[in-house]
């Protein structure tokens, strides 16, 4: 996953029972695949994991989709077929991940500075 301020491209599919998300490499490759199916999916998809957001939209918490969820929504448990359907019918979204801020490694000790002299 990106560390921060990096672009993430995903395809969001709003289903009847749940919402599904897959990650792709970039917007142009996903759009190119929609018009030219001879392009291998491996050059478009960033990982073969299908996520479900439990009807919380594109910004919801992502959980791995179970085979039962895939069967109910897409009529198959074969991930390649599911990914193709999501790419065909889903909405391509590009978002920038938020930069992480805060202490770098709290485990190395506290940030308390002793200013008292004994």
Coordinates of C-alpha atoms in Angstrom, one line a residue:
X1 CA 0.0 0.0 0.0
X2 CA 1.1 3.5 -0.6
X3 CA 2.7 5.4 2.2
X4 CA 0.9 8.7 1.6
X5 CA 0.0 11.2 -1.1
X6 CA 0.0 8.4 -3.7
X7 CA -2.7 7.8 -6.3
X8 CA -4.8 4.7 -5.9
X9 CA -7.0 3.6 -8.7
X10 CA -10.0 1.4 -8.0
X11 CA -13.1 0.2 -9.7
X12 CA -16.3 0.5 -7.7
X13 CA -19.3 -1.8 -8.5
X14 CA -22.6 -1.1 -6.8
X15 CA -24.4 -4.5 -6.6
X16 CA -27.9 -5.5 -5.5
X17 CA -26.8 -6.9 -2.2
X18 CA -23.3 -5.4 -1.6
X19 CA -20.8 -3.0 -3.1
X20 CA -17.6 -4.4 -4.5
X21 CA -14.1 -2.9 -5.2
X22 CA -11.1 -4.1 -7.1
X23 CA -7.8 -2.2 -7.5
X24 CA -6.3 -1.5 -10.9
X25 CA -2.9 -0.2 -11.9
X26 CA -4.2 3.1 -13.5
X27 CA -7.1 4.7 -15.2
X28 CA -5.8 4.5 -18.8
X29 CA -5.1 0.8 -18.7
X30 CA -8.6 0.0 -17.3
X31 CA -10.2 2.2 -20.0
X32 CA -8.1 0.6 -22.7
X33 CA -9.1 -2.9 -21.5
X34 CA -12.8 -1.9 -21.8
X35 CA -12.3 -1.2 -25.5
X36 CA -9.7 -4.0 -26.2
X37 CA -10.4 -7.3 -24.5
X38 CA -7.2 -8.8 -26.0
X39 CA -5.2 -7.1 -23.2
X40 CA -4.5 -9.6 -20.4
X41 CA -6.2 -8.8 -17.1
X42 CA -2.9 -9.3 -15.3
X43 CA -1.7 -6.0 -17.0
X44 CA -4.7 -4.1 -15.7
X45 CA -5.6 -5.5 -12.3
X46 CA -3.5 -4.8 -9.3
X47 CA -3.9 -8.0 -7.4
X48 CA -6.7 -10.6 -7.8
X49 CA -8.6 -9.7 -4.6
X50 CA -12.2 -8.7 -4.7
X51 CA -13.3 -6.5 -1.8
X52 CA -16.7 -5.9 -0.4
X53 CA -17.8 -2.7 1.5
X54 CA -21.0 -3.9 3.0
X55 CA -23.1 -1.2 1.3
X56 CA -21.0 1.6 2.6
X57 CA -20.1 3.0 -0.8
X58 CA -16.6 3.3 -2.4
X59 CA -15.1 4.8 0.8
X60 CA -16.3 2.1 3.2
X61 CA -14.2 -0.5 5.1
X62 CA -12.9 -3.1 2.7
X63 CA -13.3 -6.8 3.6
X64 CA -12.4 -9.7 1.4
X65 CA -15.5 -10.9 -0.5
X66 CA -16.6 -14.5 0.3
X67 CA -17.4 -17.1 -2.3
X68 CA -21.1 -16.9 -1.2
X69 CA -21.2 -13.2 -1.8
X70 CA -19.6 -13.6 -5.3
X71 CA -22.0 -16.4 -6.2
X72 CA -25.1 -14.4 -5.0
X73 CA -24.1 -11.2 -6.9
X74 CA -22.3 -12.4 -10.0
X75 CA -23.5 -16.0 -10.4
X76 CA -20.0 -17.4 -10.2
X77 CA -17.2 -17.8 -7.7
X78 CA -14.5 -17.7 -10.4
X79 CA -12.5 -14.5 -9.6
X80 CA -11.5 -13.9 -13.2
X81 CA -15.1 -13.7 -14.3
X82 CA -16.0 -11.5 -11.3
X83 CA -13.1 -9.1 -12.0
X84 CA -14.2 -8.9 -15.7
X85 CA -17.8 -8.0 -14.7
X86 CA -16.6 -5.4 -12.2
X87 CA -14.3 -3.8 -14.8
X88 CA -17.1 -3.8 -17.4
X89 CA -19.8 -2.4 -15.3
X90 CA -18.0 -0.6 -12.4
X91 CA -17.0 3.0 -12.0
X92 CA -13.3 3.8 -12.3
X93 CA -12.1 6.1 -9.4
X94 CA -8.8 7.6 -8.8
X95 CA -8.1 8.9 -5.3
X96 CA -5.1 10.3 -3.5
X97 CA -4.3 8.6 -0.2
X98 CA -3.9 10.8 2.8
X99 CA -0.5 11.5 4.0
X100 CA 0.3 9.9 7.3
X101 CA 1.4 12.1 10.1
X102 CA 2.4 11.7 13.7
X103 CA 5.2 10.1 15.5
X104 CA 7.4 7.9 13.4
X105 CA 8.1 5.2 16.0
X106 CA 6.6 5.5 19.4
X107 CA 8.1 2.1 20.3
X108 CA 11.6 3.6 20.4
X109 CA 10.7 5.6 23.5
X110 CA 8.5 8.5 24.5
X111 CA 8.9 12.0 23.1
X112 CA 9.0 13.5 26.6
X113 CA 12.0 15.7 27.2
X114 CA 13.0 16.1 30.9
X115 CA 13.5 19.8 31.4
X116 CA 13.9 19.6 35.2
X117 CA 17.3 19.7 36.8
X118 CA 18.0 17.9 40.1

